[in-house]
Amino acid sequence: MSLPIESAADVERALRDGQARSLLTRQQESKSVSSPLFEYVQSQGHGLIRGTASTISEDSVDSIMTTASTLSEDGQDAETLKLIDRLCHSLYRKAMQKTKGEKRGVGRKATVVVDRTHEKNMAHVQDWLPLLHLFYPKTFYRLQGDTTGQAELPQGIGQASTAREASTMLRDELVIEKLAGGNSNFVYRLSHEMFPQQVILLRVYGGGDNEAIDRYRDILAMRQMSDAELSPSILHTFRWGRVEEFMDDVATCTTDMLLASPTLLTDVYRVIKEMHQLRSDHFLPELVHRHQLVHSLTPSNHQGDPNEYYRVNAPKLQKVLESKHEPIGYYKDSLDIKLMESLCPSSFERVTMRYLRLTCNNVVPEYRDIFAKFYGEELVRVRGWCEAGNIPLVFSHNDINPGNVLLSWRKVPPQFRKKDYHDVATTFREPLVTSSQSSALQRKYMSEKGDHVNLVEAKGVVLIDFEYSDVNYRCFDLGNTICELDYDYTKGNGSGEPGFIKYMQTNPPASHCAAWSALPPEYPRLPELIYDTWERQSLDDADPIGALCLRAVHEYFDGSAADAPATITREQLRETFLGMLCSHFHWSLWSFVLACNSDDCTSNAESEDDFASGSSGLDYIFYGNTRIKEYFALREWLRAKGFIS
């Protein structure tokens, strides 16, 4: 370390200089710190957190099936065989529970009730028989002493009595294709030769740090979006993954597509607006805790004030933390800030503080306290800017980037369309009309011409991947989506590369080439293009990229893309820029957490002291340092423009 780290300002200088590697270590030298809520619940003696899918965790029961003895004999891909075995075991176990009407409870046996509002166990699906062996054992398994209710199976489809038998059977029947997934999961396309039109998607979670992703909110968000016909649906869930509706013959969006189309970014913001109008209160800590905790905290009577829950329960948690921790512990100071992790209504503060706690487990010990002080104080500063603008809380995606947007091919700019695509005008009624070909595995809709199409084709633009969805400031999605235009993760993936490129630095507009050539990578190029276009109050001679962003933001606020720069207020522009600021700050800590915690989805260097990279090649430590440097640069730029004090 070239600079002494004695103050928060020193931490900022080190990060500005790109020295995150000197502040962090892969080796944890102290016991991991638990969340404020966990410490409080433990202090109650009996009030443990209920088992839920709210965090990534390895299901030891699901992991007991191994295929080591058969892999070398079969000569098949080891990953594929293990995947089938795991899938069969998990689904068989769930099916057996439902058949017997029992499950493990907290010290008791409870009847299994299938709530179709929250769970689709596929027992009613009659068009994809191979997985029905697993989902509906009363009909498709030969149960001991039970010969009733068995369905007549098509020729060539067998029955299985155990998960192992089903696994062996499906090895020859299932066709598994590994798809490009995110940095925290693997994604597979599952099909069957006898049922070529019936396809499902299997998502396998990474292991990693068991607090990095809130699976409870992830699944809750996807179900809500699916019900609103804004995303694919969840067909089944289990500890290590889930089965989802598969969208065939659709395009995954890219930065190039968004910037080449005059309307595509506006379409994305129209979907964001629809999402933000959905229910958000059941993502708030109060209702989530009520679902997860045996010993609940005091409910609030907030009457529209979501911060009331924080004010009511903060003294309780603070008292426990002050009594349990020694003066040198993580909770020795700034408790009011650190309690935000468990009680703050907006996920920007709540989740960012969780990432700070997890990151501090891997901060070099002598810098740990001052590192936490810097990030905590900076978060309070950003929170103050958001609250000063009275920015509302909404149901937020929190990770809208081009890779999380699925497109109908008709929405894709012509130069990026598949070769066999024929551009035929297609229109749909609103609300969408369900097709007679629709099934539980895949919904189909009728076009006005009578075509039967999937959800993406019907809607044009659909969002996926809700791992980070939650209640948040409205500005987060508005700003984060623009931030992600400047990070292209489809490029920069070669050996020694960071797993992304800065788009505006690599592809500057001709009008800014000279002015930007000597500026550092973190300079806020995209905000500058947007601001310059907004100042002109006209799209004439404006930078095309700035105009695209302003049209999209205008669509969100005013519902029309006409003369956007003339009607977007300075306050709306400020809110969008604040969202960008929140985004850079938040993702820097997320990246530091993943850099220090490897899992099945990371690719690590030979030395255990080196930091992890994502399955897509994203260099987490470099990416995190880049995002916080962008935060610093944008913060100073916003001050210079008078947007923040």
mmCIF file of N, CA and C in Angstrom, residues 72 97 136 143 225-226 229 291 305 327 341 343 356 376 386 438 456 594 613 625:
data_model
loop_
_atom_site.group_PDB
_atom_site.id
_atom_site.type_symbol
_atom_site.label_atom_id
_atom_site.label_comp_id
_atom_site.label_asym_id
_atom_site.label_seq_id
_atom_site.Cartn_x
_atom_site.Cartn_y
_atom_site.Cartn_z
ATOM 1 N N SER A 72 -17.520 -43.001 -15.444
ATOM 2 C CA SER A 72 -16.489 -43.522 -16.323
ATOM 3 C C SER A 72 -17.023 -44.642 -17.199
ATOM 4 N N GLN A 97 -43.167 -36.216 -0.577
ATOM 5 C CA GLN A 97 -43.754 -35.472 0.535
ATOM 6 C C GLN A 97 -45.225 -35.170 0.258
ATOM 7 N N TYR A 136 -45.615 -35.890 -10.059
ATOM 8 C CA TYR A 136 -46.932 -36.427 -9.739
ATOM 9 C C TYR A 136 -46.834 -37.923 -9.495
ATOM 10 N N LEU A 143 -46.076 -46.901 -6.772
ATOM 11 C CA LEU A 143 -45.914 -46.815 -5.332
ATOM 12 C C LEU A 143 -46.194 -48.180 -4.699
ATOM 13 N N MET A 225 -43.988 -10.815 -11.332
ATOM 14 C CA MET A 225 -43.787 -10.358 -12.709
ATOM 15 C C MET A 225 -44.453 -11.300 -13.701
ATOM 16 N N SER A 226 -44.408 -12.591 -13.421
ATOM 17 C CA SER A 226 -45.050 -13.569 -14.289
ATOM 18 C C SER A 226 -46.555 -13.371 -14.300
ATOM 19 N N GLU A 229 -47.615 -10.782 -16.526
ATOM 20 C CA GLU A 229 -47.214 -11.049 -17.917
ATOM 21 C C GLU A 229 -46.071 -10.137 -18.351
ATOM 22 N N HIS A 291 -42.942 -13.392 7.663
ATOM 23 C CA HIS A 291 -42.983 -14.691 6.989
ATOM 24 C C HIS A 291 -41.849 -15.592 7.465
ATOM 25 N N ASP A 305 -45.973 5.162 6.188
ATOM 26 C CA ASP A 305 -44.577 5.532 6.437
ATOM 27 C C ASP A 305 -43.761 4.261 6.652
ATOM 28 N N PRO A 327 -15.763 -4.126 22.224
ATOM 29 C CA PRO A 327 -15.524 -2.823 21.595
ATOM 30 C C PRO A 327 -14.845 -2.902 20.231
ATOM 31 N N GLU A 341 -29.275 -2.466 7.602
ATOM 32 C CA GLU A 341 -29.226 -3.749 6.895
ATOM 33 C C GLU A 341 -30.460 -4.593 7.158
ATOM 34 N N LEU A 343 -33.481 -3.334 8.804
ATOM 35 C CA LEU A 343 -34.740 -2.642 9.042
ATOM 36 C C LEU A 343 -35.100 -1.576 8.014
ATOM 37 N N LEU A 356 -21.618 -4.471 2.719
ATOM 38 C CA LEU A 356 -20.507 -3.885 3.480
ATOM 39 C C LEU A 356 -20.078 -4.818 4.605
ATOM 40 N N GLY A 376 -20.019 3.511 5.167
ATOM 41 C CA GLY A 376 -21.227 3.836 5.910
ATOM 42 C C GLY A 376 -21.573 5.315 5.824
ATOM 43 N N CYS A 386 -31.233 11.316 -1.870
ATOM 44 C CA CYS A 386 -32.467 10.683 -2.363
ATOM 45 C C CYS A 386 -33.680 11.169 -1.583
ATOM 46 N N SER A 438 -51.969 -22.728 -25.247
ATOM 47 C CA SER A 438 -51.277 -22.408 -24.004
ATOM 48 C C SER A 438 -51.309 -23.591 -23.047
ATOM 49 N N VAL A 456 -42.750 -13.509 -24.904
ATOM 50 C CA VAL A 456 -41.803 -12.514 -25.415
ATOM 51 C C VAL A 456 -42.260 -11.987 -26.763
ATOM 52 N N LEU A 594 -18.289 -10.849 -4.000
ATOM 53 C CA LEU A 594 -18.102 -12.004 -4.862
ATOM 54 C C LEU A 594 -16.630 -12.258 -5.166
ATOM 55 N N SER A 613 -13.323 -14.641 -10.216
ATOM 56 C CA SER A 613 -13.951 -14.034 -11.380
ATOM 57 C C SER A 613 -15.272 -14.751 -11.635
ATOM 58 N N ASN A 625 -13.680 -2.027 -8.191
ATOM 59 C CA ASN A 625 -12.884 -0.801 -8.080
ATOM 60 C C ASN A 625 -13.257 0.200 -9.179
#
